[in-house]
Amino acid sequence: MKSNYKRLGDYIQELKVRNTEQKAEQLLGINIDKFFMPSVANVVGTDLSVYKLVRKNQFVCNRMHVGRDYRLPISMSKSDEEFMVSPAYDVFEVMDTEALNPEFLMMWFSRKEFDRNAWFYTDADVRGGLPWKSFCDMQLPIPHITKQREIVKEYSTIQNRINLNNQLIQKLEETALAIYKQWFVEFEFPDENGKPYKSNGGKMIECGIVEIPKNWEQKEIASICDITSSKRIFESEYQESGIPFYRGKEITQKKAGDIITDLIYISIERYNELIKNYGKPSKGDILMTAVGTIGSTYMVEDEQFYFKDGNVIWFKNFKQKGSNYFLYDFMQTEQFSNLIKEITIGSTQSAITIKTFGQQKLVFPEKKVLDKYLNLSSVLNDNLIFKKNENQKLSELKDLLLSKLATVEN
């Protein structure tokens, strides 16, 4: 063990401050991703005075399920407001912040290697609890406080950039949704004079039970593109390296711009055989989860991957330029979410079929309106993709920085 590795218990102290005066109103829990979250516990009729109080720079952990979850839920409060946590949780703080920086310690707790080490220390209970003594006996490198602060500053700079990008991503998504709603729900797209169409006397026609703008029509989704899936891949074909293989989970992570974790692969040879016979998703195609958590979507960029048959629906060969952006933006709306609920089947595992989804009708604009919309939507979506990809690279940089903590020297 390197000389700068120290026993954790020599630097922290357990706290048991109760909410006796019941000043704290917010009750939080911790998830396995090491974030505080609103508690889902039913506290009606519960004596909240026995709940533990948490203040800024104090830590909370749940040692009960480490063996089961392979992670230790632990987080540090950055809030100026104190809050409550379950009496079953541990609350502790760093005794001397001039010897150990709390944010540096939280960085250590965020490492995957730390979770693996915590799992090693768990007891024989069916849930695999982590005894407090074993937690305190864990070791970590503690360089000089100046070095700790330098590392924390570097890490915080990356995290702040990610946070800023997330704010921009949210604004871009809100803008895209607002434009889609204005143009294709309220029919207030710009007319020939640049004024909102419907409110400035734009001609509307009856189409079934709804009114739509003149020269627009209702179309089945299957009429604007080909809808298919992929060739079945068996688990026996999974590899530890090669070409990434996306399932529903990976599509959901792609949509969120997260780093795809626990990737599985197929061999390059198998991939080449598949794309030769069945093709591969191209830039601008859309993938959508169709089993379990339904409706997560991903507009394909230029990359090599294959995807799970049946669980993911593939929209390709769009008949009209820009109609992929139109369909993708529709898939981000509340209207789309309601549609998914209506056509979902299955009692034990939810699913939708390609045929049923393809039969659903959308109000489809005339070409000149779609062309104008493409100019807007493509810019917004390209910026979204850029920011999400930037966050992926920044997250990878964060992970690299965390991995190097084990070798940090004074």
mmCIF file of C-alpha atoms in Angstrom, residues 7-401:
data_model
loop_
_atom_site.group_PDB
_atom_site.id
_atom_site.type_symbol
_atom_site.label_atom_id
_atom_site.label_comp_id
_atom_site.label_asym_id
_atom_site.label_seq_id
_atom_site.Cartn_x
_atom_site.Cartn_y
_atom_site.Cartn_z
ATOM 1 C CA ARG A 7 -7.822 4.579 6.671
ATOM 2 C CA LEU A 8 -11.119 6.334 5.950
ATOM 3 C CA GLY A 9 -12.369 6.015 9.529
ATOM 4 C CA ASP A 10 -9.502 8.173 10.791
ATOM 5 C CA TYR A 11 -10.876 11.142 8.846
ATOM 6 C CA ILE A 12 -14.647 10.957 9.301
ATOM 7 C CA GLN A 13 -17.090 10.994 12.190
ATOM 8 C CA GLU A 14 -20.612 9.609 12.322
ATOM 9 C CA LEU A 15 -23.457 12.025 13.059
ATOM 10 C CA LYS A 16 -26.841 11.311 14.611
ATOM 11 C CA VAL A 17 -28.521 14.705 14.712
ATOM 12 C CA ARG A 18 -32.284 14.161 14.764
ATOM 13 C CA ASN A 19 -35.066 16.354 13.434
ATOM 14 C CA THR A 20 -36.306 16.891 16.994
ATOM 15 C CA GLU A 21 -37.519 20.451 16.388
ATOM 16 C CA GLN A 22 -39.016 19.349 13.043
ATOM 17 C CA LYS A 23 -37.606 22.363 11.226
ATOM 18 C CA ALA A 24 -36.626 20.344 8.150
ATOM 19 C CA GLU A 25 -39.499 19.664 5.760
ATOM 20 C CA GLN A 26 -37.803 17.941 2.821
ATOM 21 C CA LEU A 27 -37.234 14.178 2.983
ATOM 22 C CA LEU A 28 -34.672 12.770 0.549
ATOM 23 C CA GLY A 29 -33.312 9.361 -0.340
ATOM 24 C CA ILE A 30 -30.227 8.257 -2.308
ATOM 25 C CA ASN A 31 -30.141 6.296 -5.547
ATOM 26 C CA ILE A 32 -27.429 3.915 -6.717
ATOM 27 C CA ASP A 33 -26.082 6.619 -9.045
ATOM 28 C CA LYS A 34 -25.108 8.564 -5.899
ATOM 29 C CA PHE A 35 -27.655 11.365 -6.176
ATOM 30 C CA PHE A 36 -30.152 12.638 -3.627
ATOM 31 C CA MET A 37 -33.745 12.285 -4.768
ATOM 32 C CA PRO A 38 -37.187 12.939 -3.266
ATOM 33 C CA SER A 39 -38.172 10.045 -1.010
ATOM 34 C CA VAL A 40 -41.039 7.812 -2.149
ATOM 35 C CA ALA A 41 -41.726 6.608 1.390
ATOM 36 C CA ASN A 42 -45.222 7.094 2.791
ATOM 37 C CA VAL A 43 -44.631 9.162 5.924
ATOM 38 C CA VAL A 44 -48.278 9.829 6.794
ATOM 39 C CA GLY A 45 -48.561 9.373 10.548
ATOM 40 C CA THR A 46 -44.781 8.884 10.885
ATOM 41 C CA ASP A 47 -42.821 10.532 13.679
ATOM 42 C CA LEU A 48 -40.430 12.673 11.631
ATOM 43 C CA SER A 49 -38.591 13.839 14.755
ATOM 44 C CA VAL A 50 -36.503 10.632 14.691
ATOM 45 C CA TYR A 51 -35.315 11.220 11.129
ATOM 46 C CA LYS A 52 -31.706 12.328 10.691
ATOM 47 C CA LEU A 53 -30.739 15.840 9.659
ATOM 48 C CA VAL A 54 -28.220 16.525 6.894
ATOM 49 C CA ARG A 55 -26.365 19.778 6.401
ATOM 50 C CA LYS A 56 -24.069 21.130 3.686
ATOM 51 C CA ASN A 57 -20.891 19.083 3.019
ATOM 52 C CA GLN A 58 -22.191 16.174 5.099
ATOM 53 C CA PHE A 59 -22.429 12.656 3.617
ATOM 54 C CA VAL A 60 -25.277 10.168 3.619
ATOM 55 C CA CYS A 61 -24.986 6.492 2.721
ATOM 56 C CA ASN A 62 -27.189 3.416 2.659
ATOM 57 C CA ARG A 63 -25.070 0.379 3.543
ATOM 58 C CA MET A 64 -27.914 -2.157 3.472
ATOM 59 C CA HIS A 65 -27.958 -3.435 -0.127
ATOM 60 C CA VAL A 66 -24.382 -3.170 -1.402
ATOM 61 C CA GLY A 67 -24.062 -6.903 -2.016
ATOM 62 C CA ARG A 68 -27.282 -6.963 -4.017
ATOM 63 C CA ASP A 69 -26.758 -3.776 -6.028
ATOM 64 C CA TYR A 70 -22.956 -3.949 -6.369
ATOM 65 C CA ARG A 71 -22.862 -0.243 -5.495
ATOM 66 C CA LEU A 72 -22.859 1.835 -2.348
ATOM 67 C CA PRO A 73 -25.514 4.571 -2.539
ATOM 68 C CA ILE A 74 -23.681 7.555 -1.093
ATOM 69 C CA SER A 75 -23.805 11.280 -1.698
ATOM 70 C CA MET A 76 -22.649 14.596 -0.255
ATOM 71 C CA SER A 77 -25.043 17.464 0.344
ATOM 72 C CA LYS A 78 -24.285 20.683 -1.510
ATOM 73 C CA SER A 79 -27.490 22.350 -0.372
ATOM 74 C CA ASP A 80 -27.506 25.354 1.934
ATOM 75 C CA GLU A 81 -30.817 24.081 3.312
ATOM 76 C CA GLU A 82 -30.819 21.169 5.745
ATOM 77 C CA PHE A 83 -33.040 18.191 4.969
ATOM 78 C CA MET A 84 -34.078 14.830 6.443
ATOM 79 C CA VAL A 85 -33.084 11.269 5.579
ATOM 80 C CA SER A 86 -34.220 7.894 6.870
ATOM 81 C CA PRO A 87 -33.058 6.909 10.366
ATOM 82 C CA ALA A 88 -31.643 3.757 8.717
ATOM 83 C CA TYR A 89 -29.119 5.807 6.731
ATOM 84 C CA ASP A 90 -25.681 6.796 7.993
ATOM 85 C CA VAL A 91 -24.792 10.472 8.146
ATOM 86 C CA PHE A 92 -21.155 11.496 8.585
ATOM 87 C CA GLU A 93 -18.757 14.341 7.918
ATOM 88 C CA VAL A 94 -15.057 14.968 7.473
ATOM 89 C CA MET A 95 -13.529 15.905 10.822
ATOM 90 C CA ASP A 96 -10.745 18.121 9.467
ATOM 91 C CA THR A 97 -11.369 19.680 6.052
ATOM 92 C CA GLU A 98 -7.773 20.967 6.018
ATOM 93 C CA ALA A 99 -6.628 17.338 5.924
ATOM 94 C CA LEU A 100 -9.310 15.852 3.659
ATOM 95 C CA ASN A 101 -11.404 17.883 1.235
ATOM 96 C CA PRO A 102 -15.047 16.639 1.304
ATOM 97 C CA GLU A 103 -15.403 17.069 -2.465
ATOM 98 C CA PHE A 104 -12.219 15.067 -3.024
ATOM 99 C CA LEU A 105 -13.686 12.323 -0.840
ATOM 100 C CA MET A 106 -16.921 12.348 -2.867
ATOM 101 C CA MET A 107 -14.844 11.964 -6.019
ATOM 102 C CA TRP A 108 -13.310 8.834 -4.493
ATOM 103 C CA PHE A 109 -16.735 7.475 -3.613
ATOM 104 C CA SER A 110 -17.808 8.043 -7.251
ATOM 105 C CA ARG A 111 -15.216 5.620 -8.637
ATOM 106 C CA LYS A 112 -16.377 2.260 -9.987
ATOM 107 C CA GLU A 113 -13.376 0.719 -8.246
ATOM 108 C CA PHE A 114 -14.651 2.027 -4.915
ATOM 109 C CA ASP A 115 -17.995 0.266 -5.427
ATOM 110 C CA ARG A 116 -16.228 -2.984 -6.292
ATOM 111 C CA ASN A 117 -14.132 -2.679 -3.142
ATOM 112 C CA ALA A 118 -17.228 -1.916 -1.044
ATOM 113 C CA TRP A 119 -18.902 -5.042 -2.449
ATOM 114 C CA PHE A 120 -15.846 -7.087 -1.386
ATOM 115 C CA TYR A 121 -16.334 -5.926 2.219
ATOM 116 C CA THR A 122 -20.040 -6.868 2.417
ATOM 117 C CA ASP A 123 -21.324 -9.399 4.945
ATOM 118 C CA ALA A 124 -23.106 -12.731 4.420
ATOM 119 C CA ASP A 125 -26.617 -11.270 4.680
ATOM 120 C CA VAL A 126 -28.891 -12.056 1.718
ATOM 121 C CA ARG A 127 -28.866 -8.364 0.752
ATOM 122 C CA GLY A 128 -25.157 -7.989 1.386
ATOM 123 C CA GLY A 129 -24.863 -5.207 3.928
ATOM 124 C CA LEU A 130 -21.647 -3.270 4.447
ATOM 125 C CA PRO A 131 -20.732 -3.083 8.168
ATOM 126 C CA TRP A 132 -19.820 0.389 9.429
ATOM 127 C CA LYS A 133 -16.474 -0.845 10.719
ATOM 128 C CA SER A 134 -15.632 -2.362 7.343
ATOM 129 C CA PHE A 135 -16.590 0.908 5.670
ATOM 130 C CA CYS A 136 -14.295 2.827 8.014
ATOM 131 C CA ASP A 137 -11.459 0.340 7.413
ATOM 132 C CA MET A 138 -11.446 1.056 3.680
ATOM 133 C CA GLN A 139 -8.375 2.920 2.463
ATOM 134 C CA LEU A 140 -7.920 5.804 0.068
ATOM 135 C CA PRO A 141 -5.061 8.003 -1.109
ATOM 136 C CA ILE A 142 -4.949 11.345 0.680
ATOM 137 C CA PRO A 143 -2.389 13.678 -0.901
ATOM 138 C CA HIS A 144 -1.596 17.134 0.415
ATOM 139 C CA ILE A 145 -4.664 19.361 0.712
ATOM 140 C CA THR A 146 -3.321 21.677 -2.002
ATOM 141 C CA LYS A 147 -3.173 18.763 -4.427
ATOM 142 C CA GLN A 148 -6.682 17.692 -3.432
ATOM 143 C CA ARG A 149 -8.020 21.167 -4.183
ATOM 144 C CA GLU A 150 -6.313 21.201 -7.585
ATOM 145 C CA ILE A 151 -7.943 17.889 -8.508
ATOM 146 C CA VAL A 152 -11.356 19.027 -7.255
ATOM 147 C CA LYS A 153 -11.067 22.255 -9.266
ATOM 148 C CA GLU A 154 -10.244 20.329 -12.437
ATOM 149 C CA TYR A 155 -13.134 17.928 -11.853
ATOM 150 C CA SER A 156 -15.547 20.783 -11.061
ATOM 151 C CA THR A 157 -14.585 22.599 -14.270
ATOM 152 C CA ILE A 158 -15.594 19.546 -16.310
ATOM 153 C CA GLN A 159 -18.806 19.054 -14.324
ATOM 154 C CA ASN A 160 -19.766 22.717 -14.673
ATOM 155 C CA ARG A 161 -19.366 22.472 -18.452
ATOM 156 C CA ILE A 162 -21.590 19.388 -18.473
ATOM 157 C CA ASN A 163 -24.189 21.243 -16.402
ATOM 158 C CA LEU A 164 -24.080 24.209 -18.781
ATOM 159 C CA ASN A 165 -24.499 21.891 -21.763
ATOM 160 C CA ASN A 166 -27.458 20.226 -20.047
ATOM 161 C CA GLN A 167 -29.124 23.613 -19.662
ATOM 162 C CA LEU A 168 -28.551 24.336 -23.354
ATOM 163 C CA ILE A 169 -29.859 20.887 -24.293
ATOM 164 C CA GLN A 170 -33.020 21.503 -22.286
ATOM 165 C CA LYS A 171 -33.551 24.878 -23.989
ATOM 166 C CA LEU A 172 -33.005 23.351 -27.442
ATOM 167 C CA GLU A 173 -35.470 20.546 -26.694
ATOM 168 C CA GLU A 174 -38.047 23.014 -25.367
ATOM 169 C CA THR A 175 -37.596 25.198 -28.454
ATOM 170 C CA ALA A 176 -37.999 22.228 -30.832
ATOM 171 C CA LEU A 177 -41.170 21.128 -29.051
ATOM 172 C CA ALA A 178 -42.591 24.654 -29.068
ATOM 173 C CA ILE A 179 -41.987 25.055 -32.805
ATOM 174 C CA TYR A 180 -43.514 21.644 -33.580
ATOM 175 C CA LYS A 181 -46.600 22.458 -31.522
ATOM 176 C CA GLN A 182 -46.974 25.892 -33.104
ATOM 177 C CA TRP A 183 -46.643 24.587 -36.678
ATOM 178 C CA PHE A 184 -48.334 21.181 -36.591
ATOM 179 C CA VAL A 185 -50.787 21.255 -33.675
ATOM 180 C CA GLU A 186 -51.934 24.873 -33.627
ATOM 181 C CA PHE A 187 -51.276 25.303 -37.399
ATOM 182 C CA GLU A 188 -49.609 28.664 -36.838
ATOM 183 C CA PHE A 189 -46.700 28.081 -39.223
ATOM 184 C CA PRO A 190 -45.591 31.158 -41.236
ATOM 185 C CA ASP A 191 -47.791 31.851 -44.255
ATOM 186 C CA GLU A 192 -46.596 33.514 -47.498
ATOM 187 C CA ASN A 193 -46.428 36.848 -45.655
ATOM 188 C CA GLY A 194 -44.570 35.421 -42.658
ATOM 189 C CA LYS A 195 -47.659 35.646 -40.427
ATOM 190 C CA PRO A 196 -49.176 32.794 -38.356
ATOM 191 C CA TYR A 197 -51.323 30.764 -40.790
ATOM 192 C CA LYS A 198 -54.526 29.869 -38.937
ATOM 193 C CA SER A 199 -55.016 33.081 -36.920
ATOM 194 C CA ASN A 200 -54.528 35.161 -40.086
ATOM 195 C CA GLY A 201 -57.273 33.536 -42.106
ATOM 196 C CA GLY A 202 -55.435 30.535 -43.517
ATOM 197 C CA LYS A 203 -57.902 28.184 -45.223
ATOM 198 C CA MET A 204 -58.754 25.058 -43.237
ATOM 199 C CA ILE A 205 -60.435 21.926 -44.638
ATOM 200 C CA GLU A 206 -62.220 19.038 -42.960
ATOM 201 C CA CYS A 207 -60.296 15.779 -42.825
ATOM 202 C CA GLY A 208 -62.214 13.128 -40.964
ATOM 203 C CA ILE A 209 -63.098 14.546 -37.575
ATOM 204 C CA VAL A 210 -60.420 17.259 -37.610
ATOM 205 C CA GLU A 211 -59.673 20.408 -39.546
ATOM 206 C CA ILE A 212 -56.305 20.748 -41.230
ATOM 207 C CA PRO A 213 -54.709 23.416 -43.458
ATOM 208 C CA LYS A 214 -55.478 23.361 -47.167
ATOM 209 C CA ASN A 215 -53.151 21.104 -49.205
ATOM 210 C CA TRP A 216 -52.236 19.117 -46.098
ATOM 211 C CA GLU A 217 -53.318 15.499 -45.596
ATOM 212 C CA GLN A 218 -53.458 12.688 -43.105
ATOM 213 C CA LYS A 219 -50.942 9.937 -43.799
ATOM 214 C CA GLU A 220 -50.208 6.594 -42.231
ATOM 215 C CA ILE A 221 -46.692 6.559 -40.782
ATOM 216 C CA ALA A 222 -45.891 3.507 -42.926
ATOM 217 C CA SER A 223 -46.530 5.595 -46.050
ATOM 218 C CA ILE A 224 -43.747 8.086 -45.345
ATOM 219 C CA CYS A 225 -40.941 5.576 -44.720
ATOM 220 C CA ASP A 226 -40.080 1.894 -44.431
ATOM 221 C CA ILE A 227 -40.584 0.412 -40.969
ATOM 222 C CA THR A 228 -38.708 -2.726 -40.056
ATOM 223 C CA SER A 229 -36.403 -4.267 -37.455
ATOM 224 C CA SER A 230 -33.125 -6.197 -37.532
ATOM 225 C CA LYS A 231 -31.965 -9.774 -37.954
ATOM 226 C CA ARG A 232 -32.117 -11.729 -34.726
ATOM 227 C CA ILE A 233 -28.879 -11.930 -32.744
ATOM 228 C CA PHE A 234 -28.534 -14.729 -30.189
ATOM 229 C CA GLU A 235 -26.809 -14.280 -26.838
ATOM 230 C CA SER A 236 -24.275 -16.907 -27.891
ATOM 231 C CA GLU A 237 -23.076 -14.365 -30.486
ATOM 232 C CA TYR A 238 -22.331 -11.656 -27.920
ATOM 233 C CA GLN A 239 -18.673 -10.657 -27.643
ATOM 234 C CA GLU A 240 -16.548 -8.596 -25.252
ATOM 235 C CA SER A 241 -15.256 -6.467 -28.131
ATOM 236 C CA GLY A 242 -16.071 -5.757 -31.749
ATOM 237 C CA ILE A 243 -19.087 -3.782 -33.014
ATOM 238 C CA PRO A 244 -21.406 -2.274 -30.340
ATOM 239 C CA PHE A 245 -24.824 -3.925 -30.024
ATOM 240 C CA TYR A 246 -27.720 -1.693 -28.960
ATOM 241 C CA ARG A 247 -30.753 -2.904 -27.060
ATOM 242 C CA GLY A 248 -33.569 -0.805 -25.632
ATOM 243 C CA LYS A 249 -31.355 0.334 -22.757
ATOM 244 C CA GLU A 250 -28.675 1.640 -25.073
ATOM 245 C CA ILE A 251 -31.214 3.475 -27.257
ATOM 246 C CA THR A 252 -32.600 5.176 -24.130
ATOM 247 C CA GLN A 253 -29.088 6.187 -23.061
ATOM 248 C CA LYS A 254 -28.381 7.497 -26.558
ATOM 249 C CA LYS A 255 -31.483 9.678 -26.439
ATOM 250 C CA ALA A 256 -30.403 11.143 -23.110
ATOM 251 C CA GLY A 257 -26.852 11.739 -24.325
ATOM 252 C CA ASP A 258 -25.465 9.539 -21.556
ATOM 253 C CA ILE A 259 -22.396 7.354 -21.763
ATOM 254 C CA ILE A 260 -23.560 3.891 -22.771
ATOM 255 C CA THR A 261 -22.603 1.587 -19.911
ATOM 256 C CA ASP A 262 -21.961 -2.175 -19.949
ATOM 257 C CA LEU A 263 -21.867 -2.397 -23.732
ATOM 258 C CA ILE A 264 -22.047 -5.771 -25.434
ATOM 259 C CA TYR A 265 -20.660 -6.458 -28.892
ATOM 260 C CA ILE A 266 -20.865 -8.728 -31.922
ATOM 261 C CA SER A 267 -17.860 -9.742 -33.995
ATOM 262 C CA ILE A 268 -16.780 -7.588 -36.923
ATOM 263 C CA GLU A 269 -17.230 -10.605 -39.196
ATOM 264 C CA ARG A 270 -20.833 -11.128 -38.048
ATOM 265 C CA TYR A 271 -21.551 -7.407 -38.402
ATOM 266 C CA ASN A 272 -20.239 -7.324 -41.967
ATOM 267 C CA GLU A 273 -22.366 -10.364 -42.829
ATOM 268 C CA LEU A 274 -25.489 -8.732 -41.362
ATOM 269 C CA ILE A 275 -25.129 -5.381 -43.096
ATOM 270 C CA LYS A 276 -24.368 -7.107 -46.399
ATOM 271 C CA ASN A 277 -27.628 -9.062 -46.232
ATOM 272 C CA TYR A 278 -29.908 -6.738 -44.255
ATOM 273 C CA GLY A 279 -28.352 -3.276 -44.363
ATOM 274 C CA LYS A 280 -27.469 -0.976 -41.479
ATOM 275 C CA PRO A 281 -28.987 2.188 -39.997
ATOM 276 C CA SER A 282 -27.825 5.285 -41.859
ATOM 277 C CA LYS A 283 -27.517 8.885 -40.725
ATOM 278 C CA GLY A 284 -31.019 10.326 -40.295
ATOM 279 C CA ASP A 285 -32.736 6.985 -39.733
ATOM 280 C CA ILE A 286 -34.737 6.649 -36.508
ATOM 281 C CA LEU A 287 -34.654 3.850 -33.942
ATOM 282 C CA MET A 288 -37.402 3.475 -31.336
ATOM 283 C CA THR A 289 -37.727 1.093 -28.390
ATOM 284 C CA ALA A 290 -40.757 -1.160 -28.783
ATOM 285 C CA VAL A 291 -40.680 -3.471 -25.736
ATOM 286 C CA GLY A 292 -40.704 -2.681 -22.008
ATOM 287 C CA THR A 293 -39.951 1.036 -21.814
ATOM 288 C CA ILE A 294 -41.507 2.050 -25.139
ATOM 289 C CA GLY A 295 -40.958 5.190 -27.158
ATOM 290 C CA SER A 296 -37.329 6.141 -26.520
ATOM 291 C CA THR A 297 -35.991 7.386 -29.836
ATOM 292 C CA TYR A 298 -32.596 7.926 -31.403
ATOM 293 C CA MET A 299 -31.828 9.655 -34.696
ATOM 294 C CA VAL A 300 -28.825 7.842 -36.092
ATOM 295 C CA GLU A 301 -25.508 9.633 -36.512
ATOM 296 C CA ASP A 302 -22.539 8.344 -38.496
ATOM 297 C CA GLU A 303 -21.410 5.357 -36.438
ATOM 298 C CA GLN A 304 -21.020 1.598 -36.540
ATOM 299 C CA PHE A 305 -23.408 -0.467 -34.428
ATOM 300 C CA TYR A 306 -26.082 -3.135 -34.709
ATOM 301 C CA PHE A 307 -29.313 -3.394 -32.733
ATOM 302 C CA LYS A 308 -31.654 -5.895 -31.145
ATOM 303 C CA ASP A 309 -34.413 -7.401 -33.252
ATOM 304 C CA GLY A 310 -38.010 -6.909 -32.134
ATOM 305 C CA ASN A 311 -37.081 -4.682 -29.196
ATOM 306 C CA VAL A 312 -36.184 -1.795 -31.503
ATOM 307 C CA ILE A 313 -38.153 -0.498 -34.508
ATOM 308 C CA TRP A 314 -36.185 0.914 -37.439
ATOM 309 C CA PHE A 315 -37.540 3.780 -39.585
ATOM 310 C CA LYS A 316 -35.619 4.219 -42.843
ATOM 311 C CA ASN A 317 -35.876 5.183 -46.535
ATOM 312 C CA PHE A 318 -37.944 8.307 -45.898
ATOM 313 C CA LYS A 319 -39.885 9.210 -49.033
ATOM 314 C CA GLN A 320 -39.581 12.983 -48.686
ATOM 315 C CA LYS A 321 -36.655 15.092 -47.571
ATOM 316 C CA GLY A 322 -37.170 16.350 -44.036
ATOM 317 C CA SER A 323 -39.904 13.883 -43.131
ATOM 318 C CA ASN A 324 -37.486 12.083 -40.754
ATOM 319 C CA TYR A 325 -37.086 15.295 -38.727
ATOM 320 C CA PHE A 326 -40.854 15.767 -38.780
ATOM 321 C CA LEU A 327 -41.445 12.220 -37.489
ATOM 322 C CA TYR A 328 -38.618 12.412 -34.932
ATOM 323 C CA ASP A 329 -39.893 15.688 -33.499
ATOM 324 C CA PHE A 330 -43.412 14.238 -33.298
ATOM 325 C CA MET A 331 -41.917 11.390 -31.248
ATOM 326 C CA GLN A 332 -40.833 13.898 -28.584
ATOM 327 C CA THR A 333 -44.336 15.257 -27.983
ATOM 328 C CA GLU A 334 -47.045 14.493 -25.440
ATOM 329 C CA GLN A 335 -49.273 13.570 -28.373
ATOM 330 C CA PHE A 336 -46.840 10.763 -29.234
ATOM 331 C CA SER A 337 -46.736 9.555 -25.601
ATOM 332 C CA ASN A 338 -50.539 9.337 -25.577
ATOM 333 C CA LEU A 339 -50.495 7.420 -28.851
ATOM 334 C CA ILE A 340 -48.025 4.880 -27.442
ATOM 335 C CA LYS A 341 -50.309 4.272 -24.449
ATOM 336 C CA GLU A 342 -53.264 3.648 -26.768
ATOM 337 C CA ILE A 343 -51.558 1.037 -28.962
ATOM 338 C CA THR A 344 -49.464 -0.761 -26.332
ATOM 339 C CA ILE A 345 -50.273 -4.442 -25.836
ATOM 340 C CA GLY A 346 -49.194 -7.072 -23.293
ATOM 341 C CA SER A 347 -49.977 -7.603 -19.623
ATOM 342 C CA THR A 348 -46.625 -8.854 -18.307
ATOM 343 C CA GLN A 349 -44.358 -6.956 -20.710
ATOM 344 C CA SER A 350 -45.551 -3.958 -22.688
ATOM 345 C CA ALA A 351 -44.928 -3.917 -26.436
ATOM 346 C CA ILE A 352 -46.090 -2.410 -29.708
ATOM 347 C CA THR A 353 -46.004 -3.981 -33.164
ATOM 348 C CA ILE A 354 -44.540 -2.561 -36.359
ATOM 349 C CA LYS A 355 -47.832 -3.076 -38.199
ATOM 350 C CA THR A 356 -49.942 -1.282 -35.591
ATOM 351 C CA PHE A 357 -47.574 1.660 -35.300
ATOM 352 C CA GLY A 358 -47.282 1.980 -39.063
ATOM 353 C CA GLN A 359 -51.073 2.238 -39.363
ATOM 354 C CA GLN A 360 -51.246 5.336 -37.148
ATOM 355 C CA LYS A 361 -52.040 8.559 -38.999
ATOM 356 C CA LEU A 362 -50.309 11.924 -38.765
ATOM 357 C CA VAL A 363 -51.384 15.275 -40.158
ATOM 358 C CA PHE A 364 -48.696 15.761 -42.796
ATOM 359 C CA PRO A 365 -47.774 19.207 -44.195
ATOM 360 C CA GLU A 366 -47.367 20.221 -47.820
ATOM 361 C CA LYS A 367 -43.850 20.229 -49.250
ATOM 362 C CA LYS A 368 -43.093 23.959 -48.972
ATOM 363 C CA VAL A 369 -43.985 23.970 -45.257
ATOM 364 C CA LEU A 370 -41.980 20.814 -44.626
ATOM 365 C CA ASP A 371 -38.965 22.342 -46.384
ATOM 366 C CA LYS A 372 -39.124 25.423 -44.150
ATOM 367 C CA TYR A 373 -39.484 23.235 -41.080
ATOM 368 C CA LEU A 374 -36.464 21.152 -42.105
ATOM 369 C CA ASN A 375 -34.294 24.268 -42.103
ATOM 370 C CA LEU A 376 -35.254 24.966 -38.494
ATOM 371 C CA SER A 377 -35.415 21.446 -37.107
ATOM 372 C CA SER A 378 -32.156 20.243 -38.641
ATOM 373 C CA VAL A 379 -30.242 23.113 -37.031
ATOM 374 C CA LEU A 380 -31.825 22.478 -33.624
ATOM 375 C CA ASN A 381 -31.269 18.708 -33.762
ATOM 376 C CA ASP A 382 -27.701 19.059 -35.033
ATOM 377 C CA ASN A 383 -26.953 21.343 -32.097
ATOM 378 C CA LEU A 384 -28.598 18.874 -29.715
ATOM 379 C CA ILE A 385 -26.467 16.036 -31.065
ATOM 380 C CA PHE A 386 -23.322 18.174 -30.820
ATOM 381 C CA LYS A 387 -23.968 19.097 -27.183
ATOM 382 C CA LYS A 388 -24.862 15.522 -26.206
ATOM 383 C CA ASN A 389 -21.722 14.190 -27.887
ATOM 384 C CA GLU A 390 -19.658 16.845 -26.141
ATOM 385 C CA ASN A 391 -21.124 15.748 -22.813
ATOM 386 C CA GLN A 392 -20.235 12.138 -23.579
ATOM 387 C CA LYS A 393 -16.609 13.131 -24.135
ATOM 388 C CA LEU A 394 -16.607 15.275 -20.987
ATOM 389 C CA SER A 395 -18.075 12.385 -18.976
ATOM 390 C CA GLU A 396 -15.355 10.113 -20.304
ATOM 391 C CA LEU A 397 -12.823 12.721 -19.197
ATOM 392 C CA LYS A 398 -14.412 12.742 -15.736
ATOM 393 C CA ASP A 399 -14.132 8.951 -15.526
ATOM 394 C CA LEU A 400 -10.486 9.138 -16.582
ATOM 395 C CA LEU A 401 -9.783 11.696 -13.866
#
